[in-house]
Coordinates of C-alpha atoms in Angstrom, one line a residue:
M18 CA 0.0 0.0 0.0
P19 CA 1.3 3.5 -0.8
K20 CA 2.6 5.9 1.9
Y21 CA 1.5 9.6 2.0
R22 CA 2.6 12.6 4.0
F23 CA -0.2 14.0 6.1
E24 CA -0.2 17.3 4.2
D25 CA -1.1 15.3 1.1
I26 CA -3.9 13.6 2.9
A27 CA -5.6 16.6 4.6
F28 CA -5.9 20.3 4.2
N29 CA -5.4 22.4 7.4
I30 CA -8.1 25.2 7.3
T31 CA -6.8 28.3 9.1
Q32 CA -9.3 31.0 8.1
K33 CA -10.4 32.9 11.2
R34 CA -12.7 35.8 12.2
K35 CA -13.8 37.6 15.3
P36 CA -16.9 36.2 17.0
T37 CA -20.1 38.1 17.3
S38 CA -22.9 37.7 19.9
D39 CA -24.8 35.5 17.4
D40 CA -21.9 33.0 17.5
M41 CA -22.5 32.2 21.1
K42 CA -25.3 29.8 20.2
T43 CA -23.4 27.7 17.7
Y44 CA -19.8 28.0 18.9
I45 CA -17.9 24.7 19.3
G46 CA -15.0 24.5 21.8
L47 CA -12.8 21.5 22.7
E48 CA -15.0 21.0 25.7
H49 CA -17.8 20.0 23.3
L50 CA -15.8 17.1 21.7
D51 CA -16.0 13.7 23.4
S52 CA -13.1 11.3 23.3
G53 CA -13.7 8.6 20.7
S54 CA -16.9 10.0 19.3
L55 CA -17.4 11.4 15.8
S56 CA -20.6 13.2 16.9
V57 CA -21.0 16.7 18.4
T58 CA -24.1 16.6 20.5
R59 CA -23.9 20.0 22.3
W60 CA -22.5 23.4 21.5
G61 CA -22.8 27.0 22.4
S62 CA -21.2 29.3 25.1
N63 CA -22.7 30.9 28.1
V64 CA -20.0 33.5 28.3
P65 CA -18.8 35.9 25.6
I66 CA -16.4 34.4 23.1
K67 CA -13.1 36.3 22.9
G68 CA -10.3 36.2 20.3
D69 CA -10.3 35.1 16.7
K70 CA -11.8 31.7 16.1
L71 CA -11.5 29.2 13.3
L72 CA -14.2 29.2 10.6
M73 CA -15.7 25.7 10.2
Q74 CA -18.1 24.3 7.6
K75 CA -20.6 21.5 8.1
G76 CA -18.8 18.2 7.5
D77 CA -15.3 19.4 8.5
I78 CA -13.3 17.4 10.9
L79 CA -12.7 19.2 14.2
F80 CA -9.5 18.0 15.7
G81 CA -8.4 18.8 19.3
K82 CA -4.7 19.6 18.9
R83 CA -4.4 20.7 22.5
N84 CA -4.2 17.9 25.0
A85 CA -4.3 15.5 22.0
Y86 CA -3.9 12.5 24.3
L87 CA -7.7 12.9 25.0
R88 CA -8.2 11.7 21.3
R89 CA -10.9 14.2 20.4
A90 CA -12.0 14.5 16.8
A91 CA -15.5 14.9 15.4
I92 CA -17.6 16.0 12.4
A93 CA -18.8 19.6 12.4
P94 CA -22.6 19.5 12.6
H95 CA -23.0 23.0 11.2
D96 CA -21.2 26.1 9.8
G97 CA -19.7 28.4 12.5
L98 CA -16.7 29.0 14.7
F99 CA -14.4 26.5 16.3
S100 CA -11.8 26.8 19.1
A101 CA -8.4 28.1 18.0
H102 CA -7.0 25.4 20.3
G103 CA -8.1 22.9 17.6
M104 CA -7.5 22.3 13.9
I105 CA -10.1 22.1 11.1
L106 CA -9.2 19.4 8.6
R107 CA -10.6 18.6 5.2
P108 CA -9.7 15.5 3.1
N109 CA -7.7 15.7 -0.1
E110 CA -10.2 13.5 -2.1
K111 CA -7.5 12.6 -4.6
V112 CA -5.8 10.6 -1.8
I113 CA -8.5 9.6 0.8
S114 CA -12.2 9.0 0.5
R115 CA -14.3 11.8 2.1
K116 CA -16.4 9.0 3.8
L117 CA -13.4 7.3 5.3
F118 CA -11.6 10.4 6.4
P119 CA -13.4 10.9 9.7
F120 CA -12.6 7.3 10.7
F121 CA -8.9 7.7 9.7
I122 CA -8.6 10.8 11.9
C123 CA -10.2 9.0 14.9
S124 CA -8.1 5.9 14.4
D125 CA -5.4 4.8 16.8
Y126 CA -3.1 4.6 13.8
F127 CA -3.4 8.4 13.3
F128 CA -3.7 9.5 17.0
D129 CA -0.8 7.4 18.2
A130 CA 1.5 9.1 15.6
A131 CA 0.1 12.6 16.3
I132 CA 0.4 12.3 20.1
R133 CA 4.1 11.4 19.7
I134 CA 4.8 14.8 18.2
S135 CA 3.0 16.8 20.9
V136 CA 5.0 19.5 22.5
G137 CA 4.7 21.0 26.0
S138 CA 4.3 19.3 29.3
L139 CA 1.2 20.9 30.9
S140 CA -1.1 21.0 27.9
P141 CA 0.7 19.1 25.1
T142 CA -0.1 20.5 21.7
I143 CA 0.3 19.3 18.1
N144 CA 1.7 21.8 15.6
W145 CA 0.8 21.6 12.0
S146 CA 4.5 22.1 11.0
A147 CA 5.3 18.7 12.6
L148 CA 1.9 17.0 11.8
K149 CA 2.1 17.6 8.1
E150 CA 5.4 15.7 7.9
L151 CA 4.0 12.5 9.3
E152 CA 3.6 9.6 6.8
F153 CA 0.7 7.2 6.7
I154 CA -0.1 4.1 4.6
L155 CA -3.5 4.0 3.0
P156 CA -5.4 1.4 1.0
N157 CA -6.4 2.1 -2.6
M158 CA -9.5 4.2 -3.2
Y159 CA -11.7 1.1 -4.0
E160 CA -10.7 -0.5 -0.7
Q161 CA -11.3 2.8 1.1
E162 CA -14.8 3.0 -0.2
K163 CA -15.6 -0.5 0.9
L164 CA -14.1 0.0 4.3
A165 CA -16.0 3.3 4.7
E166 CA -19.3 1.5 4.0
L167 CA -18.7 -1.0 6.7
L168 CA -17.5 1.6 9.2
W169 CA -20.5 3.9 8.6
A170 CA -22.9 0.9 9.0
A171 CA -21.3 0.1 12.4
N172 CA -21.3 3.7 13.4
D173 CA -25.0 4.2 12.5
T174 CA -25.9 1.2 14.7
K175 CA -23.8 2.6 17.4
E176 CA -25.6 5.9 17.2
A177 CA -29.0 4.1 17.4
Y178 CA -27.9 2.4 20.6
K179 CA -26.8 5.8 22.0
K180 CA -30.3 7.1 21.2
L181 CA -31.8 4.3 23.2
L182 CA -29.5 5.2 26.1
Y183 CA -30.5 8.8 25.8
L184 CA -34.2 7.9 25.9
T185 CA -33.6 5.7 29.0
D186 CA -31.9 8.7 30.7
E187 CA -34.9 10.9 29.8
L188 CA -37.2 8.3 31.5
V189 CA -35.2 8.6 34.7
K190 CA -35.5 12.4 34.5
S191 CA -39.3 12.1 34.2
Q192 CA -39.4 9.8 37.2
F193 CA -37.4 12.3 39.2
I194 CA -39.9 15.1 38.5
E195 CA -42.8 12.8 39.2
M196 CA -41.4 11.7 42.6
F197 CA -39.8 15.0 43.8
G198 CA -41.5 17.7 41.8
D199 CA -39.8 20.3 39.7
P200 CA -36.9 21.7 41.8
N201 CA -37.6 25.2 40.3
K202 CA -40.9 25.1 42.2
N203 CA -40.2 22.6 45.0
P204 CA -44.0 21.8 45.2
F205 CA -43.6 19.4 48.1
N206 CA -41.7 22.0 50.2
W207 CA -38.7 19.7 50.7
E208 CA -36.0 21.3 52.8
I209 CA -33.6 23.4 50.7
S210 CA -30.3 24.9 52.0
P211 CA -26.9 25.8 50.6
V212 CA -24.4 23.0 50.3
E213 CA -22.3 24.5 53.1
E214 CA -25.3 24.1 55.5
W215 CA -25.5 20.4 54.7
V216 CA -21.8 20.2 55.3
K217 CA -22.2 21.8 58.7
R218 CA -25.0 19.3 59.5
D219 CA -22.7 16.3 58.5
F220 CA -24.9 15.2 55.6
I221 CA -21.9 15.5 53.3
E222 CA -18.2 16.1 53.7
R223 CA -16.7 19.3 52.4
P224 CA -16.6 19.1 48.6
M225 CA -13.1 18.6 47.3
D226 CA -11.4 18.9 43.9
G227 CA -7.8 18.0 42.7
N228 CA -4.4 19.6 43.2
H229 CA -3.7 23.1 41.9
G230 CA -0.4 24.8 41.0
G231 CA 2.9 23.0 41.5
K232 CA 1.3 19.9 42.9
H233 CA -0.7 19.3 39.7
P234 CA 0.8 16.3 37.7
R235 CA 2.3 17.0 34.3
A236 CA 1.9 15.1 31.1
T237 CA 5.4 13.6 31.6
D238 CA 4.0 11.9 34.8
Y239 CA 1.4 9.9 32.9
V240 CA 1.8 6.2 32.6
S241 CA -0.2 3.5 30.7
S242 CA -1.8 2.0 33.8
G243 CA -2.1 2.7 37.5
V244 CA -4.4 5.2 39.3
P245 CA -6.9 7.0 37.0
F246 CA -6.4 10.8 36.8
I247 CA -9.8 12.2 35.9
M248 CA -10.4 15.3 33.9
A249 CA -13.7 16.9 33.0
N250 CA -13.7 15.2 29.6
N251 CA -13.4 11.8 31.2
L252 CA -17.0 12.1 32.6
I253 CA -19.0 10.8 29.7
D254 CA -22.7 9.8 29.6
G255 CA -22.9 9.8 33.4
R256 CA -19.9 7.6 34.0
V257 CA -16.2 7.8 34.5
D258 CA -14.5 6.7 31.3
Y259 CA -11.4 4.9 32.1
H260 CA -10.5 4.4 28.5
S261 CA -9.9 8.1 27.7
C262 CA -8.3 9.1 31.0
N263 CA -4.6 9.4 31.9
Y264 CA -3.0 7.3 34.7
L265 CA -0.5 8.0 37.5
T266 CA 1.7 5.7 39.3
E267 CA 0.5 4.9 42.8
P268 CA 3.5 6.6 44.5
Q269 CA 2.9 9.7 42.4
A270 CA -0.8 9.7 43.3
N271 CA -0.1 9.2 47.0
S272 CA 2.3 12.1 47.0
L273 CA -0.6 14.5 46.2
D274 CA -2.4 16.5 48.9
K275 CA -6.1 16.0 47.8
G276 CA -8.5 14.8 45.2
F277 CA -8.7 11.2 46.3
A278 CA -12.2 10.1 45.2
K279 CA -13.5 6.7 46.1
A280 CA -16.4 4.4 45.3
G281 CA -19.8 6.0 45.9
D282 CA -18.6 9.6 45.6
V283 CA -20.6 11.8 43.3
L284 CA -18.5 13.7 40.8
I285 CA -19.3 17.0 39.1
T286 CA -17.2 19.0 36.6
H287 CA -16.7 22.6 37.5
K288 CA -14.1 24.1 35.1
G289 CA -14.3 24.5 31.3
T290 CA -16.9 21.8 30.9
I291 CA -19.5 22.5 33.6
G292 CA -22.0 20.2 35.1
R293 CA -21.1 16.7 33.9
T294 CA -21.7 14.1 36.6
A295 CA -20.9 10.5 37.6
I296 CA -20.8 8.2 40.5
V297 CA -17.4 6.6 41.2
D298 CA -17.6 2.8 40.8
N299 CA -15.5 0.2 42.7
K300 CA -13.1 -0.7 39.8
F301 CA -10.2 1.0 41.7
D302 CA -9.4 1.6 45.3
F303 CA -9.4 5.3 44.6
I304 CA -9.1 7.7 41.6
M305 CA -7.4 11.1 41.5
L306 CA -9.2 14.2 40.4
T307 CA -7.8 17.2 38.5
P308 CA -8.8 20.7 39.5
Q309 CA -11.7 20.4 36.9
V310 CA -13.7 17.9 38.9
T311 CA -15.2 18.0 42.4
Y312 CA -16.3 15.0 44.5
Y313 CA -19.2 15.0 47.0
R314 CA -19.0 12.4 49.7
I315 CA -22.2 11.5 51.5
L316 CA -22.2 10.9 55.3
K317 CA -26.0 10.6 56.0
G318 CA -29.5 11.5 54.9
L319 CA -28.7 11.4 51.2
N320 CA -28.6 8.8 48.5
N321 CA -25.8 9.1 45.9
I322 CA -28.1 8.2 43.0
Y323 CA -30.6 10.9 44.1
L324 CA -27.8 13.4 44.5
K325 CA -26.4 12.7 41.0
A326 CA -29.9 13.1 39.5
Y327 CA -30.4 16.3 41.4
F328 CA -27.1 17.6 40.0
D329 CA -28.3 16.6 36.5
S330 CA -31.6 18.6 36.9
D331 CA -32.1 21.7 34.8
Y332 CA -32.6 23.6 38.0
F333 CA -29.2 22.8 39.5
Q334 CA -27.4 23.1 36.2
T335 CA -28.9 26.6 35.7
E336 CA -27.8 27.6 39.2
M337 CA -24.3 26.4 38.4
F338 CA -24.1 28.4 35.2
K339 CA -25.4 31.5 36.9
I340 CA -22.3 31.5 39.0
A341 CA -19.8 30.0 36.5
G342 CA -20.7 32.4 33.7
S343 CA -20.3 35.6 35.7
G344 CA -17.1 37.6 35.1
T345 CA -15.1 34.9 33.4
T346 CA -14.0 34.0 29.9
R347 CA -13.9 30.3 30.7
A348 CA -16.7 28.7 32.7
Y349 CA -15.5 28.0 36.3
I350 CA -17.1 27.5 39.6
G351 CA -14.7 26.9 42.5
I352 CA -15.3 25.0 45.7
T353 CA -16.1 28.2 47.7
A354 CA -18.8 29.1 45.1
Q355 CA -20.1 25.6 45.0
K356 CA -20.8 25.6 48.7
K357 CA -23.4 28.4 48.0
L358 CA -25.4 26.3 45.6
P359 CA -28.9 25.1 46.7
L360 CA -29.4 21.5 47.7
I361 CA -32.9 20.0 48.1
V362 CA -33.1 17.0 50.4
P363 CA -36.3 15.0 50.4
P364 CA -37.0 12.1 52.8
I365 CA -34.3 9.4 52.5
E366 CA -36.9 6.6 52.0
L367 CA -38.2 8.4 48.9
Q368 CA -34.7 8.9 47.7
K369 CA -34.1 5.1 48.1
Q370 CA -37.3 4.3 46.1
F371 CA -36.0 6.5 43.3
A372 CA -32.6 4.8 43.4
D373 CA -34.3 1.4 43.1
F374 CA -36.0 2.6 39.9
V375 CA -32.7 3.9 38.5
L376 CA -31.0 0.6 39.3
Q377 CA -33.6 -1.2 37.3
T378 CA -33.2 1.0 34.3
D379 CA -29.4 0.6 34.6
K380 CA -29.9 -3.1 33.9
S381 CA -31.3 -2.2 30.5
K382 CA -28.6 0.3 29.9
L383 CA -25.9 -2.3 30.7
V384 CA -27.1 -4.5 27.8
L385 CA -27.1 -1.5 25.5
E386 CA -23.6 -0.5 26.6
Q387 CA -22.3 -4.0 26.1
N388 CA -23.6 -3.9 22.5
L389 CA -21.9 -0.5 22.1
D390 CA -18.6 -1.9 23.4
N391 CA -18.8 -4.8 21.0
L392 CA -19.4 -2.3 18.1
E393 CA -16.4 -0.2 19.2
T394 CA -14.3 -3.3 19.2
T395 CA -15.5 -4.2 15.7
I396 CA -14.8 -0.6 14.4
R397 CA -11.3 -0.6 16.0
A398 CA -10.5 -4.0 14.5
L399 CA -11.6 -2.9 11.0
M400 CA -9.4 0.2 11.2
S401 CA -6.5 -1.7 12.6
Q402 CA -6.6 -4.2 9.8
N403 CA -6.8 -1.6 7.0
F404 CA -4.6 1.3 8.3
G405 CA -0.8 1.0 8.5

């Protein structure tokens, strides 16, 4: 199979313009790209967009050149502006099929090579000057078209499973409203107090995030396995994604001052990507958090499944953004501000009934997720067999 330089495979689109207020609704930042997913399912900014941004067209490949180890690349869902911390790539259709191009960019074959040329320790970045020199082996155009057809069929099935997962989550949200009422109105007059009040009453420990400043691990500290080091983008679809996260050695993790989350803790992202949630499972003795993620540890009177659902509610998410979006160019809500957020606590028995309902729906989700994993394995195998 022939070998091509990347500059012969793809065009790097560098056209920029200053954002306007209209762009806030359609702007796509790196925080909107999910590791390993070609789809962009959310966009927009709650704060003014500053600085020149890249001009994207629907169908372009949006590539996260900053922190490339997160393996973020997706198809632009519309025309608009994209983060200057990314690249916009278009295929050279004389060399690579337009249909295959997205899968090539998302492949381990491409990302492994790209990550190796990242520069910088804190936020490793890929420069076009180095990327364009990389060489890749591609099958002939006929084989590319056949491969693309298989990959898109698998991807469409994957998206259908994702839709079913989404509908299951919507069912849980409806059950939450039915049992507890709309938190905006609190129709049952459940007790509502700031987080810090529930901390004082020993319902929860003081919320905690990861290490800041000099204690924050650098990219050079990352290893292939060990203690998961969780960033905001590693919380995907309500779970901690251990495939996309980085890892620290256990001695390195134990040398840190804080951010030790354990099974049962409720996580919420509070920097850059605001409001993603997850419950820590028991796959590891503990996981380490970055300064982008906070854990909430329950002591009494609260159920972690209820607490996560409450954090997911439109009411709480809006309250977070009211604080996070004020006076900052990048969404952020620190621990001090989080302690001012309202927390509604219904009777614990009702919380447990809701948790039982969620656990039942989780059984259905598990089957769907297993099917998704199988499809991912198939897609990776197809790409591995045909690239390189």
